[in-house]
Short mmCIF file of C-alpha atoms in Angstrom, two decimals:
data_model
loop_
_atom_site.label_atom_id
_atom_site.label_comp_id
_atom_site.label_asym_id
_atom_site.label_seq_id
_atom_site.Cartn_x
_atom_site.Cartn_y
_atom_site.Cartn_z
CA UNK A 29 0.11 24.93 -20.44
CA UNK A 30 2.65 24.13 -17.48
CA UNK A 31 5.84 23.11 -18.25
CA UNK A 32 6.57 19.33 -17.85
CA UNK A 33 9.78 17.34 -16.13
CA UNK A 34 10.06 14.51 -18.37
CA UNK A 35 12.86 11.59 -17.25
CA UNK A 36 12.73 8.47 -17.82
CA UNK A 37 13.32 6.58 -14.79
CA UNK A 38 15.00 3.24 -15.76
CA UNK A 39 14.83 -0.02 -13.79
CA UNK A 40 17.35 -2.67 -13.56
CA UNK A 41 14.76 -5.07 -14.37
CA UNK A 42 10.36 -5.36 -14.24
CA UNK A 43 11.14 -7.17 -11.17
CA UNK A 44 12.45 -4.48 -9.21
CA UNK A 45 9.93 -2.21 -9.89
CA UNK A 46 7.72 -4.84 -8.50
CA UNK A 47 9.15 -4.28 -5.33
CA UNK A 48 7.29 -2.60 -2.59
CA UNK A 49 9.55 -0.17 -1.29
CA UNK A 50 13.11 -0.77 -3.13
CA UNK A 51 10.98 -0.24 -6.52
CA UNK A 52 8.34 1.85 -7.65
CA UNK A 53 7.68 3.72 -4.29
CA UNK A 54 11.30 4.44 -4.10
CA UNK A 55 11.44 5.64 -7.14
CA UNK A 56 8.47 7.78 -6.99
CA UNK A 57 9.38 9.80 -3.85
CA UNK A 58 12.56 10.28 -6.12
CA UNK A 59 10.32 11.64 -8.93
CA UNK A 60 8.18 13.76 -6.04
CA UNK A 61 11.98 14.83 -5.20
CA UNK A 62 12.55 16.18 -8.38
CA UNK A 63 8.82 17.84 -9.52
CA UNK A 64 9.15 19.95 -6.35
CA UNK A 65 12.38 21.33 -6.91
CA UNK A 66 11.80 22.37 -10.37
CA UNK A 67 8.33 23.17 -9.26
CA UNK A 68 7.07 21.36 -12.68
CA UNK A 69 4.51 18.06 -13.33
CA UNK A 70 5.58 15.15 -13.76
CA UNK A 71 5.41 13.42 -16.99
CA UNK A 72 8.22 10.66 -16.86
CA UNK A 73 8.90 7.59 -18.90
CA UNK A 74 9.33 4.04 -17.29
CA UNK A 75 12.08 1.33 -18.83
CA UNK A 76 13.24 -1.94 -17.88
CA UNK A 77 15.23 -4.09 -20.26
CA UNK A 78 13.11 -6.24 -22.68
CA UNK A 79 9.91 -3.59 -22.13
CA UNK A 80 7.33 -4.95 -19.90
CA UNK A 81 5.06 -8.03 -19.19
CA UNK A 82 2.18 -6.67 -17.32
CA UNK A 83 2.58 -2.52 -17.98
CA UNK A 84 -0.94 -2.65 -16.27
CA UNK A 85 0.02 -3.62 -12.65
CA UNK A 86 2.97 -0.72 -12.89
CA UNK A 87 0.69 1.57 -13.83
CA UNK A 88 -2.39 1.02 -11.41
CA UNK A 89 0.32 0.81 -8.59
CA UNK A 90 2.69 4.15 -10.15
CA UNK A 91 -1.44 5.91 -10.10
CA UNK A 92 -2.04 4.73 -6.33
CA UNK A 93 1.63 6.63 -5.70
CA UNK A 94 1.24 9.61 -7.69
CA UNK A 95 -1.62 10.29 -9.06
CA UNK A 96 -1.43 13.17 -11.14
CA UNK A 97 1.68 11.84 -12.81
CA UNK A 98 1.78 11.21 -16.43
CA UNK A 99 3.35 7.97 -17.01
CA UNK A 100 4.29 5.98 -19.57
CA UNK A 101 6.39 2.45 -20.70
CA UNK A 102 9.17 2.16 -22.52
CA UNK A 103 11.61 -1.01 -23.26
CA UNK A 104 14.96 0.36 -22.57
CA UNK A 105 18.81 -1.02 -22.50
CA UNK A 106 21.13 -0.97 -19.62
CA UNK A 107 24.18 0.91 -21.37
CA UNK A 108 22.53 3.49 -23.42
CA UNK A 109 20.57 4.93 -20.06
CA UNK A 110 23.15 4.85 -18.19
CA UNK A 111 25.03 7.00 -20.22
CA UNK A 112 22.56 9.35 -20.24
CA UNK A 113 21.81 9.26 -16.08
CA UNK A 114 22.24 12.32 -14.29
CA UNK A 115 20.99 11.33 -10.91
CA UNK A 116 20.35 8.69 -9.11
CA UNK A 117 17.21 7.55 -7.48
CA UNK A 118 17.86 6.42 -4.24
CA UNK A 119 19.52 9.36 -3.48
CA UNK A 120 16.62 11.29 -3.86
CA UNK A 121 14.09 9.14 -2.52
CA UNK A 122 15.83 9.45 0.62
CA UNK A 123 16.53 12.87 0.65
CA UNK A 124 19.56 13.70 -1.00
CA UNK A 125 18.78 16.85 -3.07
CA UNK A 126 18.89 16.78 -6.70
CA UNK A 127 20.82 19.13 -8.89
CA UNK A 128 20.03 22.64 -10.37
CA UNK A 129 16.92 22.19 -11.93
CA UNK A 130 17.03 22.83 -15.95
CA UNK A 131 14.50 22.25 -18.38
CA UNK A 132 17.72 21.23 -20.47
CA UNK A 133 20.29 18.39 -19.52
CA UNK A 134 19.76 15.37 -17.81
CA UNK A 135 16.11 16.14 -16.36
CA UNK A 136 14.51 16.68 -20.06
CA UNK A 137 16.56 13.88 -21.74
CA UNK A 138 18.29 11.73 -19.10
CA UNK A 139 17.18 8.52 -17.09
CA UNK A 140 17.02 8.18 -13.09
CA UNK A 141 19.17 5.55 -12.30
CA UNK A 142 16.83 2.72 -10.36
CA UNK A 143 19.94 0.41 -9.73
CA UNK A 144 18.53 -2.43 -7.73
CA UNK A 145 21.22 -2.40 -4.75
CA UNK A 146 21.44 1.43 -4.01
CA UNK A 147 17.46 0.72 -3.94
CA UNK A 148 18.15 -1.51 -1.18
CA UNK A 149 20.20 0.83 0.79
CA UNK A 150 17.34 3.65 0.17
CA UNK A 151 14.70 1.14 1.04
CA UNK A 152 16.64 0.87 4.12
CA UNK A 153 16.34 4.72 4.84
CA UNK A 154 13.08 5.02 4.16
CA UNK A 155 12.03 2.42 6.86
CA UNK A 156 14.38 3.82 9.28
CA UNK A 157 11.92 6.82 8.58
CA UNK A 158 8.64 5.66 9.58
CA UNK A 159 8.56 6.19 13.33
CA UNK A 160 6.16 8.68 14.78
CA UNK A 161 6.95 11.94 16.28
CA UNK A 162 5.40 10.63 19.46
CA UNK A 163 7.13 8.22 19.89
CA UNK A 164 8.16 7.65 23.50
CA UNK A 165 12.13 6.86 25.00
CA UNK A 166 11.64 3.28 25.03
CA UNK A 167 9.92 2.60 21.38
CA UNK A 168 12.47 4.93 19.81
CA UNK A 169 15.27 3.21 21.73
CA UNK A 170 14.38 -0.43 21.74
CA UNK A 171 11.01 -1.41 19.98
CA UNK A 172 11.57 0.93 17.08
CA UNK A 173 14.84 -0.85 15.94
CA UNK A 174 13.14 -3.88 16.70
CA UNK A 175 10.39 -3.68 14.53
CA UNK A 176 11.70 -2.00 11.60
CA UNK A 177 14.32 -4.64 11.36
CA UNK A 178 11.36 -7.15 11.20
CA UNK A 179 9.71 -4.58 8.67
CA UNK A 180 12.21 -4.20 6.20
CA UNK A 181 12.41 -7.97 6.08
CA UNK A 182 9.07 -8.59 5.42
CA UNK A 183 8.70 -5.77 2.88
CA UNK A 184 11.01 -8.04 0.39
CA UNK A 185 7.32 -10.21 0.77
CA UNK A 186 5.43 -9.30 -2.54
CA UNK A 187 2.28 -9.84 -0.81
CA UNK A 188 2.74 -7.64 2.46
CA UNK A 189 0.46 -5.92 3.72
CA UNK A 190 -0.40 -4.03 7.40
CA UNK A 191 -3.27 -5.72 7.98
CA UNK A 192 -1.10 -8.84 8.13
CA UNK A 193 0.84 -7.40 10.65
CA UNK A 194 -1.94 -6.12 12.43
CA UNK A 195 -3.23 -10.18 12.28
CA UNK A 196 0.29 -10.83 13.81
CA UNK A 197 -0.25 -8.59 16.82
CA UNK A 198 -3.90 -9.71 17.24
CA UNK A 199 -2.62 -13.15 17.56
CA UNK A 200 0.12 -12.37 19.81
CA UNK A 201 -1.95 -10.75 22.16
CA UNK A 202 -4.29 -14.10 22.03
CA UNK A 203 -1.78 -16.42 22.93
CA UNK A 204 -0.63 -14.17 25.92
CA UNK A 205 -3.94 -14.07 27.39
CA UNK A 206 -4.24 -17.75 27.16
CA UNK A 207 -1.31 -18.04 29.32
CA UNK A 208 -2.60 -15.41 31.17
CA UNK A 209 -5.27 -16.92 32.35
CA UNK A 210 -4.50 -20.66 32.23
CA UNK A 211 -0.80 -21.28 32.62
CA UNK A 212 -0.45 -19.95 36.30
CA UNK A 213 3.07 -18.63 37.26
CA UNK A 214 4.63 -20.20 34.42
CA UNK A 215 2.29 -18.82 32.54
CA UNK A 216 2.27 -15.35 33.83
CA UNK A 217 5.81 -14.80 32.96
CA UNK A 218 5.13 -16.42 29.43
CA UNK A 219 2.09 -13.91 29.30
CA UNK A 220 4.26 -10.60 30.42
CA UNK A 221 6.78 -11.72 27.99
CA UNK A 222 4.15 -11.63 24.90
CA UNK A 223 2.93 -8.32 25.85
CA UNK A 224 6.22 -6.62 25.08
CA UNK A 225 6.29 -8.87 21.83
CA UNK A 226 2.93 -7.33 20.84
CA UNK A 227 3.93 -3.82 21.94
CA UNK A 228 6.91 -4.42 19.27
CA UNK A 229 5.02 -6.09 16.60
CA UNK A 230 2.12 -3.58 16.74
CA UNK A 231 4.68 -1.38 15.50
CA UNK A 232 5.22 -3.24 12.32
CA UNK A 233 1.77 -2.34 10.51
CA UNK A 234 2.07 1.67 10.79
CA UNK A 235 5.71 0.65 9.68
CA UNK A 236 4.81 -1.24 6.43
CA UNK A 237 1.75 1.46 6.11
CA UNK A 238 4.09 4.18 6.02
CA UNK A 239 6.69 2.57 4.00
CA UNK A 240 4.39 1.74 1.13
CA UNK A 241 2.03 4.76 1.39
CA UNK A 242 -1.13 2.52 2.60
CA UNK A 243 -1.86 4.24 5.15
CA UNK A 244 -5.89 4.55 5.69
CA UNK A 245 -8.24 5.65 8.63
CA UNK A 246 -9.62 2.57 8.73
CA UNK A 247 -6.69 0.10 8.94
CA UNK A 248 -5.16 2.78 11.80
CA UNK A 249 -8.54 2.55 13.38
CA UNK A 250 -8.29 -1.10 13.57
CA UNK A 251 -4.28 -0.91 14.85
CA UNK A 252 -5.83 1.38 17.59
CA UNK A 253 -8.83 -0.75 19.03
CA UNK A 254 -5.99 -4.10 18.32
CA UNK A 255 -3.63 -2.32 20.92
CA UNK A 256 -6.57 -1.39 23.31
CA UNK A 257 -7.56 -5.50 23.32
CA UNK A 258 -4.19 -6.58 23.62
CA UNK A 259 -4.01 -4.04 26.98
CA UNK A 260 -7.07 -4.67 28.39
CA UNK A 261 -6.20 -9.11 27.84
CA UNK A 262 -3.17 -8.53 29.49
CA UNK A 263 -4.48 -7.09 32.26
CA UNK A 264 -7.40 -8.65 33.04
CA UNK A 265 -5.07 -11.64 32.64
CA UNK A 266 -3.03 -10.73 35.31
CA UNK A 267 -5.87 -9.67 37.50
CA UNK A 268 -7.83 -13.34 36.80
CA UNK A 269 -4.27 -14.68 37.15
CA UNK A 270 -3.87 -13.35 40.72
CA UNK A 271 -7.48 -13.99 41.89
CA UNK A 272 -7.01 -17.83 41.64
CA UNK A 273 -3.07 -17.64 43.43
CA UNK A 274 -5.16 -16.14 46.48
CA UNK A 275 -3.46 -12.66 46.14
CA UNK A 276 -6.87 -10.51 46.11
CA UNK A 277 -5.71 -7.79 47.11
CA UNK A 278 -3.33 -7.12 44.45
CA UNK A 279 -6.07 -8.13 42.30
CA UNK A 280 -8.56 -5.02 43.33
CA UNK A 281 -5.83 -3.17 43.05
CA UNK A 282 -5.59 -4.00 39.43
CA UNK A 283 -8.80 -3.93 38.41
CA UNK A 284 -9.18 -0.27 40.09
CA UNK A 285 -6.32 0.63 37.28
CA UNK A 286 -8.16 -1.14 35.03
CA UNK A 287 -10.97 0.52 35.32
CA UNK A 288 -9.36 3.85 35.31
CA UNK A 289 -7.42 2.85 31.81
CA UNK A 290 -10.81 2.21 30.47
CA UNK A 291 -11.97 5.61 30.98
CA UNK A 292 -9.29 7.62 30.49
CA UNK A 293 -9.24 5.35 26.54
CA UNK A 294 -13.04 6.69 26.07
CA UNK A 295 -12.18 10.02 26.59
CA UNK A 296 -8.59 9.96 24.30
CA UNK A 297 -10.79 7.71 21.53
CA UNK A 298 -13.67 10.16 22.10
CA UNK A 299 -11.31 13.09 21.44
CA UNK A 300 -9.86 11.63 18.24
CA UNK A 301 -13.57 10.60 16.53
CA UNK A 302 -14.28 14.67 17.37
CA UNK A 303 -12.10 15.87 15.67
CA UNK A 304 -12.57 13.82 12.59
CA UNK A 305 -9.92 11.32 12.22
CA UNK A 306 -9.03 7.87 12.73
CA UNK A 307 -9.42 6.30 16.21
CA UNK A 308 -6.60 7.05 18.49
CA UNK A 309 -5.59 7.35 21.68
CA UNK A 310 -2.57 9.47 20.45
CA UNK A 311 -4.39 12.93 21.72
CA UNK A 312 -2.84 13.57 25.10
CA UNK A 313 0.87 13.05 22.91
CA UNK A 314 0.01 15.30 20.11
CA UNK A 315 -1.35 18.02 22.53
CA UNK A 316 1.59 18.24 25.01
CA UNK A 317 4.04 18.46 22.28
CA UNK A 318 2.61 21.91 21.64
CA UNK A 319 1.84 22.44 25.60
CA UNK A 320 4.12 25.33 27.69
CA UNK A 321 4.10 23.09 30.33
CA UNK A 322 7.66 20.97 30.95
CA UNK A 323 5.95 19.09 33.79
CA UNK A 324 2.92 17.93 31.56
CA UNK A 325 5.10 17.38 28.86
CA UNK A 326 7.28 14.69 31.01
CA UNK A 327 4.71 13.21 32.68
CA UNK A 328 2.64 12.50 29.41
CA UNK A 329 6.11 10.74 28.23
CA UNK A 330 7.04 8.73 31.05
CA UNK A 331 3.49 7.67 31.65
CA UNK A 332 3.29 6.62 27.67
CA UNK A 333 2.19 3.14 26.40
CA UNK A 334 5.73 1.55 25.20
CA UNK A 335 7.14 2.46 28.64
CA UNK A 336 4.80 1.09 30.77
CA UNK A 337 4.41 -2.00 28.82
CA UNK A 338 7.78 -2.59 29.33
CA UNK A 339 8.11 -1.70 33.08
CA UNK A 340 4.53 -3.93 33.88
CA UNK A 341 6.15 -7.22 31.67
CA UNK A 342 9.78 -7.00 33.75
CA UNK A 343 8.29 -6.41 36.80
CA UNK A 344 5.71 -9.52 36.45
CA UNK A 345 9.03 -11.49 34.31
CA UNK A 346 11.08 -10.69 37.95
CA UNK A 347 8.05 -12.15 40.09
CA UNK A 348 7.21 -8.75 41.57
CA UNK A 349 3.67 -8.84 40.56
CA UNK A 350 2.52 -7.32 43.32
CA UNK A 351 4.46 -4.48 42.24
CA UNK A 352 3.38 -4.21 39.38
CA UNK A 353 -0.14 -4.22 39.81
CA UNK A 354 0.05 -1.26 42.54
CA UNK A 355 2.17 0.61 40.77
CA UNK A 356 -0.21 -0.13 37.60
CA UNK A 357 -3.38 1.36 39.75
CA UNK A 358 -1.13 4.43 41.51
CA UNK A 359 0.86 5.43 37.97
CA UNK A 360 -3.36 5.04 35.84
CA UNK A 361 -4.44 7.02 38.52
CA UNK A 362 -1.42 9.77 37.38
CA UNK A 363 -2.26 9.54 33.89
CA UNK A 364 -6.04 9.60 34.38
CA UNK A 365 -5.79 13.25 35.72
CA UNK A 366 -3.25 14.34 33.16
CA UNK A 367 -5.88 13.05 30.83
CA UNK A 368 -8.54 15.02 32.10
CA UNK A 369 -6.37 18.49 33.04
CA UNK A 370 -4.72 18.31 29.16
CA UNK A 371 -8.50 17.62 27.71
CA UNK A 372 -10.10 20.74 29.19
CA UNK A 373 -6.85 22.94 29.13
CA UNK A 374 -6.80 21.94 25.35
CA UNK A 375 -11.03 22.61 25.02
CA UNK A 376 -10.36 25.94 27.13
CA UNK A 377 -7.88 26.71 24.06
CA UNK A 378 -10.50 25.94 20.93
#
């Protein structure tokens, strides 16, 4: 029979444990922490003052987090297990590695300390954690600290979830096309200015996913084909927007782009449902991190979806939608062949 750690993880109060990430997923990535450096299961006792009101939401919640855990409630006092504490944690939900592993000492008869304000701090950590390795420049730089701000905020909401978020961004992107396509000059500005909103917002649902572990094919499908909507409004917004001012030109110009966009989407989407995950249009990211080319590599960064969202809103913000719109159609037109040439280079490879 395997050898079992056995804490007991102790929690200021049943509250806390309630929470959704300064709580019981904190303190089960510090539990995860701990079974893989002493390379042992799990079997750990939970304890709040006064015992427990509703054991049975814990434990469904402690079974979606860790699964093969063994766990079980306990009503414990503040003094007596914190005397017998030998780690705290926060520390090692975040990271921080535990000490020497012994079957004796504070792992087989001490108590992880779950104090409620170094779970803050940790909670903190762990949503500084969630962005995504492809991140471009400008969502690392300035929507990333943006929207996990906003995040961590609305993770102290019992009732989170990243669908809501997901809602948030959906609605967002309504609203802008609306202006879009009603409110004229005023309007477009309004319209450019929602699209970066939405860029930063759509960041909040991976962020809350990845924060509480909820992350699921579907509800990243559904973040995916939100995004592509909100792209495709603002867009066609801009090129209805146009048509009526007179400038029809411009507006060709835009819809060329546009339809390039579309199809270089279907192939990326196309790509992603192949090879048997969630819709994404992530492909052309994932594959030129691993590509020898430094060209490719740049090109598929500069040309990513957080920077251009952010160049296309200031440009049509500053007036210069004219701009915009050819440099839209010229810059798609880029992308569309790095699409294509990263695609077959990458099918060449399988």
């Amino acid at each position: 029979m395997d050898n079992l750690v056995n804490p007991t993880l102790f929690f200021d109060s049943e509250d806390t444990a309630q929470k959704l990430v300064a709580g019981l997923p904190c303190a089960i990535r510090a539990l995860e922490a701990l079974a893989r450096t002493c390379d042992q299961r799990v079997n750990a006792q939970l304890a709040a003052p006064g015992g427990w009101t509703r054991p049975d939401l814990i434990a469904q919640e402690a079974r979606r987090l860790m699964p093969h855990a063994k766990l079980s409630f306990v009503c414990g006092e503040d003094k007596a297990l914190r005397e017998m504490s030998g780690f705290d944690a926060a520390a090692l939900a975040i990271g921080a590695p535990p000490p020497a592993c012994r079957m004796a000492g504070p792992y087989a008869a001490g108590a992880i300390a779950a104090d409620i304000a170094a779970l803050n701090r940790a909670s903190r950590a762990l949503v500084a954690q969630t962005g995504k390795p492809t991140d471009g420049f400008v969502s690392r730089w300035i929507n990333r600290p943006i929207s996990q701000f906003m995040t961590y905020w609305l993770l102290k909401l019992r009732w989170i979830r990243p669908i809501h978020a997901t809602i948030a961004a959906g609605i967002v992107g309504v609203i802008m096309a609306l202006c879009l396509f009603f409110g004229g000059s005023g309007g477009l500005i309004a319209g450019a200015i929602l699209f970066q909103m939405a860029s930063i917002i759509d960041g909040v649902d991976g962020e809350i996913a990845r924060a509480t572990r909820r992350s699921s094919k579907s509800g990243a499908s559904l973040d995916t084909a939100t995004d592509a909507a909100t792209n495709f409004a603002f867009l066609g917004g801009i090129i209805v927007n146009q048509s009526l001012g007179g400038a029809v030109l411009y507006a060709k110009l835009g819809m060329a782009g546009l339809l390039m966009l579309a199809a270089g989407l279907a192939l990326l989407g196309a790509v992603s449902i192949r090879r048997g995950g969630a819709l994404s249009f992530d492909a052309l990211k994932h594959d030129t991190r691993t590509a020898s080319s430094g060209v490719m590599t740049g090109f598929a960064r500069i040309l990513s979806r957080d920077v251009y969202v952010l160049v296309l809103s200031a440009l049509c913000v500053a007036g210069w939608v004219d701009v915009a719109l050819g440099l839209f159609a010229g810059i798609t037109a880029m992308w569309l062949v790095t699409v294509i040439y990263m695609l077959l280079t990458a099918g060449a490879g399988e």
